[in-house]
Amino acid sequence: GEDVEQSLFLSVREGDSSVINCTYTDSSSTYLYWYKQEPGAGLQLLTYIFSNMDMKQDQRLTVLLNKKDKHLSLRIADTQTGDSAIYFCADPNSGGYQKVTFGTGTKLQVIP
Amino acid sequence: DAGVTQSPTHLIKTRGQQVTLRCSPKSGHDTVSWYQQALGQGPQFIFQYYEEEERQRGNFPDRFSGHQFPNYSSELNVNALLLGDSALYLCASSLEGTSRPLHEQYFGPGTRLTVT
């Protein structure tokens, strides 16, 4: 079955860039997603990328997609303490989100 | 316009009991999906309801059941609770079921279930 993997933890200093990585085993999805979850909260859609794109930039966020290597990354520029959260990549597979697979999440700690 | 709401916020149950969680979709949405998020894990799809029927189901036992009402709200029922059922249960709503992309799905804040 589908497997989506992420590193568990990332610590960065405020003002530095953060890069969160994700690998997936199988995807025919039209889009791939990044979600953010703050303590005690639900999931917040952060950004997504169309599968025929290599890169998408949205203000401080840059998503890179390497379909050949099945690798997705999220770069956060000028990381702030408010960015401290758990970040999940998600692959809806065939596009029907009833089959969506989430990664295990990367906890981002921003040190002031 | 209210987003997706869930109740209760927190719940503590004893092993073997039954629990019902509730979800009201975002206004205008007709499809509700339920996810279980165990501590330290990503959400896992439980099932999806559309037109008052279960359309898709993840890898969860029959102890997990649901219902969708004519107003599109939904309930998740879990029978014979196990310690391992302790998790955050997330509800998400969207329009028109399986054909919609994930970014048109909105998540609620979740219900934290603790089984002791």
Coordinates of N, CA and C in Angstrom, one line a residue:
Chain A
G1 N 0.8 -1.2 0.0 CA 0.0 0.0 0.0 C 0.8 1.3 0.0
E2 N 0.2 2.4 -0.1 CA 0.8 3.6 -0.1 C 1.6 3.9 1.2
D3 N 2.8 4.4 1.1 CA 3.5 4.8 2.3 C 4.1 6.2 2.1
V4 N 3.9 7.0 3.1 CA 4.4 8.4 3.1 C 5.2 8.6 4.3
E5 N 6.5 9.0 4.1 CA 7.4 9.1 5.2 C 8.0 10.5 5.4
Q6 N 8.1 10.8 6.6 CA 8.7 12.1 7.0 C 9.7 11.9 8.2
S7 N 10.6 12.8 8.3 CA 11.5 12.8 9.5 C 10.6 13.4 10.6
L8 N 10.9 12.9 11.8 CA 10.0 13.2 12.9 C 10.2 14.6 13.5
F9 N 11.4 15.2 13.4 CA 11.7 16.4 14.2 C 12.6 17.3 13.5
L10 N 12.4 18.6 13.6 CA 13.3 19.6 13.0 C 13.4 20.8 13.9
S11 N 14.6 21.2 14.2 CA 14.8 22.4 15.1 C 15.5 23.4 14.3
V12 N 15.0 24.7 14.3 CA 15.7 25.7 13.6 C 15.6 27.0 14.5
R13 N 16.6 27.9 14.2 CA 16.5 29.2 14.9 C 15.6 30.2 14.1
E14 N 15.0 31.0 14.9 CA 14.1 32.0 14.3 C 14.9 32.9 13.3
G15 N 14.2 33.0 12.1 CA 14.9 33.8 11.1 C 15.6 32.9 10.0
D16 N 15.9 31.7 10.4 CA 16.5 30.8 9.5 C 15.4 30.2 8.6
S17 N 15.9 29.4 7.6 CA 14.9 28.7 6.7 C 14.8 27.3 7.3
S18 N 13.5 26.8 7.1 CA 13.2 25.4 7.5 C 12.9 24.6 6.2
V19 N 13.4 23.4 6.2 CA 13.1 22.5 5.1 C 12.6 21.2 5.6
I20 N 11.3 20.9 5.3 CA 10.7 19.6 5.8 C 10.5 18.7 4.5
N21 N 10.9 17.5 4.7 CA 11.0 16.6 3.6 C 9.9 15.5 3.7
C22 N 9.5 14.9 2.6 CA 8.5 13.9 2.6 C 8.8 13.0 1.3
T23 N 8.7 11.7 1.5 CA 8.8 10.8 0.4 C 7.6 9.9 0.4
Y24 N 7.2 9.5 -0.8 CA 6.0 8.7 -1.0 C 6.3 7.6 -2.0
T25 N 5.6 6.5 -1.9 CA 5.9 5.3 -2.6 C 5.1 5.2 -3.9
D26 N 4.0 5.8 -4.0 CA 3.1 5.6 -5.2 C 2.2 6.8 -5.3
S27 N 2.2 7.4 -6.4 CA 1.2 8.5 -6.5 C 0.8 8.8 -7.9
S28 N -0.5 8.7 -8.1 CA -1.1 9.1 -9.4 C -2.0 10.3 -9.1
S29 N -1.7 11.0 -8.0 CA -2.5 12.1 -7.6 C -2.3 13.3 -8.4
T30 N -3.3 14.1 -8.5 CA -3.3 15.3 -9.3 C -2.6 16.4 -8.5
Y31 N -2.7 16.3 -7.1 CA -2.1 17.3 -6.2 C -1.4 16.5 -5.1
L32 N -0.5 17.2 -4.5 CA 0.1 16.8 -3.2 C 0.1 17.9 -2.2
Y33 N 0.0 17.6 -1.0 CA -0.4 18.6 0.0 C 0.5 18.7 1.2
W34 N 0.5 19.9 1.8 CA 1.1 20.1 3.1 C 0.1 20.7 4.0
Y35 N 0.0 20.1 5.2 CA -0.9 20.6 6.3 C -0.1 21.0 7.5
K36 N -0.7 21.9 8.3 CA 0.0 22.3 9.5 C -1.0 22.0 10.7
Q37 N -0.5 21.5 11.8 CA -1.3 21.2 12.9 C -0.6 21.8 14.2
E38 N -1.3 22.8 14.8 CA -0.8 23.4 16.0 C -1.3 22.6 17.2
P39 N -0.6 22.7 18.3 CA -1.0 21.9 19.5 C -2.5 22.1 19.8
G40 N -3.2 20.9 20.0 CA -4.6 21.0 20.3 C -5.6 21.4 19.2
A41 N -5.1 21.5 18.0 CA -5.9 22.1 16.9 C -6.1 21.0 15.9
G42 N -7.0 21.3 15.0 CA -7.2 20.4 13.8 C -6.2 20.7 12.7
L43 N -6.5 20.2 11.6 CA -5.5 20.3 10.4 C -5.8 21.6 9.7
Q44 N -4.8 22.3 9.3 CA -4.9 23.5 8.5 C -4.2 23.3 7.2
L45 N -4.9 23.4 6.1 CA -4.3 23.3 4.8 C -3.3 24.4 4.6
L46 N -2.1 24.1 4.4 CA -1.0 25.1 4.2 C -0.8 25.5 2.8
T47 N -0.6 24.5 2.0 CA -0.4 24.7 0.5 C -0.5 23.4 -0.2
Y48 N -0.5 23.4 -1.5 CA -0.5 22.2 -2.3 C 0.1 22.5 -3.6
I49 N 0.5 21.5 -4.3 CA 1.2 21.6 -5.6 C 0.6 20.7 -6.6
F50 N 0.4 21.2 -7.8 CA -0.2 20.4 -8.9 C 0.9 19.4 -9.3
S51 N 0.6 18.2 -9.6 CA 1.6 17.2 -9.9 C 2.4 17.4 -11.1
N52 N 2.0 18.3 -12.0 CA 2.9 18.5 -13.2 C 3.8 19.7 -13.0
M53 N 3.8 20.2 -11.7 CA 4.7 21.4 -11.4 C 5.9 20.8 -10.6
D54 N 7.0 21.6 -10.8 CA 8.2 21.2 -10.0 C 8.3 22.1 -8.7
M55 N 7.8 23.3 -8.8 CA 7.9 24.2 -7.7 C 6.7 25.1 -7.6
K56 N 6.4 25.4 -6.4 CA 5.3 26.4 -6.2 C 5.7 27.3 -5.0
Q57 N 5.6 28.6 -5.2 CA 6.0 29.6 -4.2 C 4.7 30.3 -3.7
D58 N 4.6 30.4 -2.4 CA 3.5 31.1 -1.9 C 4.0 31.9 -0.6
Q59 N 4.3 33.2 -0.9 CA 4.9 34.0 0.2 C 6.1 33.4 0.8
R60 N 6.1 33.0 2.1 CA 7.3 32.4 2.7 C 7.4 30.9 2.4
L61 N 6.5 30.4 1.8 CA 6.5 28.9 1.5 C 6.9 28.6 0.1
T62 N 7.8 27.6 0.0 CA 8.1 27.0 -1.3 C 8.0 25.5 -1.3
V63 N 7.2 25.0 -2.2 CA 7.1 23.6 -2.3 C 7.9 23.1 -3.5
L64 N 8.7 22.1 -3.3 CA 9.4 21.4 -4.4 C 8.9 20.0 -4.6
L65 N 8.7 19.6 -5.8 CA 8.3 18.3 -6.1 C 9.2 17.6 -7.1
N66 N 9.8 16.5 -6.7 CA 10.6 15.7 -7.6 C 9.9 14.4 -7.8
K67 N 9.1 14.3 -8.9 CA 8.3 13.1 -9.2 C 9.2 11.9 -9.5
K68 N 10.3 12.1 -10.1 CA 11.2 10.9 -10.4 C 11.6 10.2 -9.1
D69 N 12.0 11.0 -8.1 CA 12.4 10.5 -6.8 C 11.3 10.3 -5.8
K70 N 10.1 10.8 -6.2 CA 8.9 10.7 -5.3 C 9.2 11.4 -4.0
H71 N 9.7 12.7 -4.1 CA 10.2 13.5 -3.0 C 9.5 14.8 -3.1
L72 N 8.9 15.2 -1.9 CA 8.2 16.5 -1.8 C 8.9 17.2 -0.6
S73 N 9.1 18.5 -0.8 CA 9.6 19.3 0.3 C 8.9 20.6 0.5
L74 N 9.0 21.0 1.7 CA 8.3 22.3 2.1 C 9.4 23.2 2.7
R75 N 9.7 24.3 2.1 CA 10.7 25.3 2.7 C 9.9 26.5 3.2
I76 N 10.2 26.8 4.5 CA 9.7 28.0 5.1 C 10.8 29.0 5.3
A77 N 10.7 30.1 4.6 CA 11.7 31.2 4.7 C 11.4 32.0 6.0
D78 N 12.5 32.5 6.5 CA 12.4 33.4 7.7 C 11.5 32.8 8.7
T79 N 11.8 31.7 9.2 CA 10.9 30.9 10.1 C 10.7 31.7 11.4
Q80 N 9.5 31.8 11.8 CA 9.0 32.5 13.0 C 8.6 31.5 14.1
T81 N 8.5 32.0 15.3 CA 8.1 31.1 16.4 C 6.6 30.6 16.2
G82 N 5.8 31.4 15.5 CA 4.5 31.0 15.2 C 4.4 29.8 14.2
D83 N 5.5 29.5 13.6 CA 5.6 28.4 12.7 C 5.8 27.1 13.4
S84 N 6.1 27.1 14.7 CA 6.2 25.9 15.5 C 4.9 25.1 15.4
A85 N 5.0 23.9 14.9 CA 3.8 23.1 14.7 C 4.3 21.7 14.2
I86 N 3.3 20.9 13.9 CA 3.6 19.6 13.2 C 3.1 19.8 11.8
Y87 N 3.9 19.4 10.9 CA 3.6 19.5 9.4 C 3.5 18.1 8.8
F88 N 2.4 18.0 8.1 CA 2.1 16.7 7.5 C 2.0 16.8 6.0
C89 N 2.7 15.9 5.3 CA 2.4 15.9 3.8 C 1.3 14.9 3.6
A90 N 0.6 15.0 2.5 CA -0.6 14.2 2.3 C -0.7 13.9 0.8
D91 N -0.9 12.6 0.5 CA -1.1 12.1 -0.9 C -2.4 11.5 -1.0
P92 N -3.3 12.2 -1.8 CA -4.6 11.6 -2.0 C -4.7 10.5 -3.0
N93 N -3.5 10.0 -3.5 CA -3.4 8.9 -4.4 C -4.2 9.3 -5.7
S94 N -5.3 8.5 -6.0 CA -5.9 8.7 -7.2 C -6.8 9.9 -7.3
G95 N -6.7 10.7 -6.3 CA -7.5 12.0 -6.4 C -8.7 11.9 -5.5
G96 N -9.2 10.7 -5.2 CA -10.3 10.6 -4.3 C -9.8 10.7 -2.9
Y97 N -10.2 11.7 -2.2 CA -9.5 11.8 -0.9 C -10.0 10.8 0.1
Q98 N -10.9 9.9 -0.2 CA -11.2 8.8 0.7 C -10.0 7.9 0.8
K99 N -9.0 8.0 -0.1 CA -7.8 7.2 -0.1 C -6.6 7.9 0.4
V100 N -6.8 9.1 0.9 CA -5.6 9.9 1.3 C -4.8 9.3 2.3
T101 N -3.5 9.4 2.1 CA -2.5 8.9 3.1 C -1.7 10.1 3.6
F102 N -1.7 10.2 4.9 CA -0.9 11.3 5.5 C 0.4 10.7 6.0
G103 N 1.5 11.6 6.0 CA 2.7 11.2 6.6 C 2.6 11.2 8.1
T104 N 3.6 10.8 8.8 CA 3.6 10.7 10.2 C 3.8 12.0 10.9
G105 N 4.2 13.0 10.1 CA 4.3 14.4 10.6 C 5.7 14.7 11.1
T106 N 6.1 16.0 10.8 CA 7.4 16.5 11.3 C 7.1 17.6 12.2
K107 N 7.7 17.4 13.4 CA 7.5 18.5 14.4 C 8.6 19.5 14.3
L108 N 8.2 20.8 14.0 CA 9.1 21.9 13.8 C 9.2 22.7 15.1
Q109 N 10.4 22.8 15.6 CA 10.6 23.6 16.8 C 11.4 24.8 16.4
V110 N 10.9 26.0 16.6 CA 11.6 27.2 16.3 C 12.2 27.8 17.6
I111 N 13.5 28.0 17.6 CA 14.2 28.5 18.8 C 14.3 30.0 18.6
P112 N 13.8 30.8 19.6 CA 13.9 32.2 19.5 C 15.4 32.7 19.5
Chain B
D1 N -20.4 32.6 8.4 CA -20.5 31.2 7.9 C -19.6 30.3 8.8
A2 N -20.3 29.4 9.5 CA -19.6 28.5 10.4 C -18.9 27.5 9.6
G3 N -17.7 27.1 10.1 CA -16.9 26.1 9.5 C -17.4 24.7 10.0
V4 N -16.5 23.8 9.9 CA -16.9 22.4 10.4 C -16.8 22.4 12.0
T5 N -17.8 22.0 12.6 CA -17.9 21.9 14.1 C -18.0 20.5 14.5
Q6 N -17.4 20.2 15.7 CA -17.4 18.9 16.2 C -17.7 19.0 17.7
S7 N -18.4 18.0 18.2 CA -18.7 17.9 19.6 C -18.7 16.4 20.1
P8 N -18.3 16.2 21.4 CA -17.7 17.2 22.3 C -16.2 17.5 21.9
T9 N -15.6 18.4 22.6 CA -14.2 18.7 22.4 C -13.3 17.6 23.0
H10 N -13.7 17.2 24.2 CA -12.9 16.2 24.9 C -13.9 15.2 25.4
L11 N -13.4 13.9 25.6 CA -14.3 12.9 26.1 C -13.4 11.8 26.8
I12 N -13.9 11.4 27.9 CA -13.1 10.3 28.6 C -14.1 9.1 28.8
K13 N -13.7 8.0 28.3 CA -14.6 6.8 28.4 C -13.7 5.6 29.0
T14 N -14.5 4.6 29.4 CA -13.8 3.4 30.0 C -13.8 2.3 29.0
R15 N -12.8 1.5 29.0 CA -12.7 0.4 28.1 C -14.0 -0.4 28.1
G16 N -14.5 -0.8 26.9 CA -15.7 -1.6 26.8 C -16.9 -0.7 26.6
Q17 N -16.8 0.6 26.9 CA -18.0 1.4 26.6 C -18.2 1.8 25.2
Q18 N -19.2 2.5 24.9 CA -19.5 2.9 23.6 C -19.5 4.5 23.5
V19 N -19.1 5.0 22.4 CA -19.1 6.5 22.3 C -19.6 7.0 21.0
T20 N -20.2 8.2 21.0 CA -20.8 8.8 19.8 C -20.2 10.2 19.7
L21 N -19.6 10.5 18.6 CA -19.0 11.8 18.3 C -19.8 12.4 17.2
R22 N -19.9 13.7 17.2 CA -20.8 14.4 16.3 C -20.0 15.5 15.4
C23 N -20.5 15.7 14.2 CA -19.9 16.6 13.3 C -20.9 17.3 12.5
S24 N -20.8 18.6 12.4 CA -21.6 19.4 11.5 C -20.8 20.0 10.4
P25 N -21.1 19.7 9.2 CA -20.3 20.2 8.1 C -20.4 21.7 7.9
K26 N -19.4 22.1 7.1 CA -19.4 23.5 6.7 C -20.7 23.8 5.9
S27 N -21.3 25.0 6.0 CA -22.5 25.3 5.3 C -22.3 25.0 3.8
G28 N -23.3 24.3 3.3 CA -23.3 24.0 1.8 C -22.6 22.7 1.5
H29 N -21.9 22.1 2.4 CA -21.2 20.8 2.2 C -22.2 19.7 2.4
D30 N -22.0 18.6 1.6 CA -22.9 17.5 1.8 C -22.1 16.2 2.1
T31 N -20.8 16.2 2.2 CA -20.0 15.0 2.4 C -19.2 15.1 3.6
V32 N -19.2 14.1 4.4 CA -18.4 14.1 5.7 C -17.5 12.9 5.7
S33 N -16.2 13.2 6.0 CA -15.2 12.1 6.2 C -14.8 12.2 7.6
W34 N -14.4 11.0 8.2 CA -13.9 10.9 9.5 C -12.5 10.3 9.5
Y35 N -11.6 10.8 10.4 CA -10.3 10.4 10.5 C -9.9 10.1 11.9
Q36 N -9.0 9.2 12.2 CA -8.5 8.9 13.5 C -7.0 9.3 13.5
Q37 N -6.7 10.2 14.5 CA -5.3 10.5 14.6 C -4.7 10.1 16.0
A38 N -4.0 9.0 16.0 CA -3.4 8.6 17.2 C -2.2 9.5 17.6
L39 N -1.8 9.5 18.8 CA -0.8 10.4 19.3 C 0.5 10.1 18.5
G40 N 1.1 11.2 17.9 CA 2.3 11.0 17.2 C 2.2 10.4 15.8
Q41 N 1.0 10.3 15.3 CA 0.8 9.8 14.0 C 0.0 10.8 13.1
G42 N 0.0 10.5 11.8 CA -0.8 11.3 10.9 C -2.2 10.7 11.0
P43 N -3.2 11.5 10.5 CA -4.6 11.1 10.5 C -4.7 9.9 9.6
Q44 N -5.6 9.0 10.0 CA -6.0 7.8 9.1 C -7.4 7.9 8.8
F45 N -7.7 7.6 7.5 CA -9.1 7.7 7.1 C -9.9 6.5 7.6
I46 N -11.1 6.9 8.2 CA -12.0 5.9 8.7 C -13.1 5.5 7.7
F47 N -13.9 6.5 7.4 CA -14.9 6.4 6.3 C -15.4 7.7 5.9
Q48 N -16.2 7.6 4.9 CA -16.8 8.8 4.3 C -18.3 8.6 4.1
Y49 N -19.1 9.6 4.3 CA -20.6 9.6 4.2 C -21.0 10.6 3.1
Y50 N -21.9 10.2 2.3 CA -22.5 11.0 1.2 C -23.9 10.5 1.0
E51 N -24.8 11.4 0.9 CA -26.2 11.0 0.7 C -26.7 10.0 1.7
E52 N -26.2 10.2 2.9 CA -26.6 9.3 4.1 C -26.1 7.9 4.0
E53 N -25.2 7.6 3.1 CA -24.6 6.3 3.0 C -23.1 6.3 3.1
E54 N -22.6 5.2 3.6 CA -21.1 5.1 3.7 C -20.6 4.7 2.3
R55 N -19.7 5.6 1.8 CA -19.2 5.4 0.4 C -17.9 4.7 0.4
Q56 N -17.0 5.1 1.3 CA -15.7 4.5 1.3 C -15.3 4.2 2.7
R57 N -14.4 3.2 2.9 CA -14.0 2.9 4.3 C -12.6 2.5 4.3
G58 N -11.9 3.0 5.4 CA -10.5 2.6 5.6 C -10.4 1.3 6.3
N59 N -9.2 1.0 6.8 CA -8.9 -0.2 7.4 C -9.3 -0.2 8.9
F60 N -10.6 -0.1 9.2 CA -11.0 0.0 10.6 C -12.1 -1.1 10.8
P61 N -12.1 -1.7 12.0 CA -13.1 -2.8 12.3 C -14.5 -2.3 12.3
D62 N -15.4 -3.3 12.4 CA -16.8 -2.9 12.4 C -17.3 -2.3 13.6
R63 N -16.4 -2.2 14.6 CA -16.8 -1.5 15.9 C -17.0 0.0 15.6
F64 N -16.4 0.4 14.5 CA -16.5 1.8 14.0 C -17.6 1.9 13.0
S65 N -18.6 2.7 13.4 CA -19.8 2.8 12.5 C -20.2 4.3 12.5
G66 N -21.0 4.6 11.5 CA -21.4 6.0 11.4 C -22.7 6.2 10.9
H67 N -23.1 7.5 10.8 CA -24.4 7.8 10.3 C -24.4 9.2 9.7
Q68 N -25.1 9.4 8.7 CA -25.3 10.8 8.2 C -26.8 11.1 8.2
F69 N -27.1 12.3 8.6 CA -28.5 12.7 8.7 C -28.9 13.6 7.5
P70 N -30.2 13.7 7.3 CA -30.7 14.5 6.1 C -30.1 15.9 6.1
N71 N -29.7 16.5 7.2 CA -29.1 17.8 7.2 C -27.6 17.8 7.0
Y72 N -27.1 16.6 6.6 CA -25.7 16.3 6.3 C -24.8 16.2 7.5
S73 N -25.3 16.5 8.7 CA -24.4 16.2 9.9 C -24.2 14.7 10.0
S74 N -23.2 14.4 10.8 CA -22.8 13.0 10.9 C -22.4 12.6 12.3
E75 N -22.5 11.4 12.6 CA -22.1 10.8 13.8 C -21.1 9.7 13.6
L76 N -20.1 9.6 14.5 CA -19.2 8.4 14.5 C -19.4 7.7 15.8
N77 N -19.7 6.4 15.7 CA -19.9 5.5 16.8 C -18.8 4.5 16.9
V78 N -18.3 4.3 18.1 CA -17.3 3.3 18.4 C -17.8 2.5 19.5
N79 N -18.0 1.2 19.3 CA -18.4 0.2 20.3 C -17.2 -0.5 20.9
A80 N -17.5 -1.1 22.1 CA -16.5 -1.9 22.8 C -15.1 -1.2 22.8
L81 N -15.1 0.0 23.3 CA -13.8 0.8 23.3 C -12.6 0.0 23.8
L82 N -11.5 0.2 23.1 CA -10.2 -0.3 23.5 C -9.3 0.8 23.9
L83 N -8.3 0.5 24.6 CA -7.3 1.6 25.0 C -6.7 2.2 23.8
G84 N -6.5 1.4 22.7 CA -6.0 1.9 21.5 C -6.8 2.8 20.7
D85 N -8.1 2.9 21.1 CA -9.0 3.9 20.4 C -8.8 5.3 20.9
S86 N -8.0 5.5 21.9 CA -7.6 6.8 22.3 C -7.0 7.6 21.2
A87 N -7.5 8.7 20.8 CA -7.0 9.4 19.7 C -7.8 10.7 19.5
L88 N -7.3 11.6 18.6 CA -8.0 12.7 18.1 C -8.9 12.3 16.9
Y89 N -10.1 12.5 17.0 CA -11.0 12.1 15.9 C -11.4 13.4 15.1
L90 N -11.0 13.4 13.9 CA -11.2 14.6 13.0 C -12.3 14.3 12.0
C91 N -13.1 15.3 11.8 CA -14.2 15.3 10.8 C -13.8 16.3 9.7
A92 N -14.1 16.0 8.5 CA -13.8 16.9 7.4 C -15.0 16.9 6.5
S93 N -15.4 18.1 6.0 CA -16.5 18.1 5.1 C -16.1 18.7 3.7
S94 N -16.9 18.3 2.7 CA -16.6 18.8 1.4 C -17.9 18.7 0.6
L95 N -17.8 19.1 -0.6 CA -19.0 19.1 -1.5 C -18.9 17.9 -2.5
E96 N -19.9 17.1 -2.6 CA -20.0 16.2 -3.7 C -19.1 15.0 -3.7
G97 N -18.7 14.6 -2.5 CA -18.0 13.4 -2.3 C -16.6 13.2 -3.0
T98 N -16.5 12.0 -3.6 CA -15.1 11.6 -4.0 C -14.5 12.3 -5.2
S99 N -15.3 13.1 -5.9 CA -14.7 13.7 -7.1 C -14.0 15.0 -6.7
R100 N -14.1 15.5 -5.5 CA -13.5 16.8 -5.2 C -12.1 16.6 -4.7
P101 N -11.2 17.5 -5.1 CA -9.8 17.4 -4.6 C -9.7 17.7 -3.2
L102 N -8.6 17.3 -2.6 CA -8.4 17.4 -1.1 C -8.5 18.8 -0.6
H103 N -8.0 19.8 -1.5 CA -8.0 21.1 -0.9 C -9.3 21.8 -0.9
E104 N -10.4 21.1 -1.3 CA -11.7 21.6 -1.1 C -12.4 20.9 0.1
Q105 N -11.6 20.2 0.9 CA -12.1 19.5 2.1 C -11.6 20.4 3.3
Y106 N -12.6 20.6 4.2 CA -12.3 21.4 5.4 C -12.4 20.6 6.7
F107 N -11.4 20.7 7.5 CA -11.3 19.9 8.7 C -11.9 20.7 9.9
G108 N -12.5 19.9 10.8 CA -12.9 20.5 12.1 C -11.8 20.4 13.1
P109 N -12.0 20.9 14.3 CA -11.0 21.0 15.3 C -10.7 19.6 16.0
G110 N -11.6 18.7 15.8 CA -11.4 17.4 16.4 C -12.1 17.2 17.8
T111 N -12.3 15.9 18.1 CA -12.7 15.5 19.4 C -11.6 14.6 20.0
R112 N -11.1 15.0 21.2 CA -10.1 14.2 21.8 C -10.7 13.1 22.7
L113 N -10.6 11.8 22.3 CA -11.1 10.7 23.0 C -10.0 10.0 23.8
T114 N -10.3 9.9 25.1 CA -9.3 9.2 26.0 C -10.1 8.0 26.5
V115 N -9.5 6.8 26.3 CA -10.1 5.6 26.9 C -9.2 5.1 28.0
T116 N -9.8 4.9 29.2 CA -9.1 4.5 30.3 C -9.4 3.0 30.8

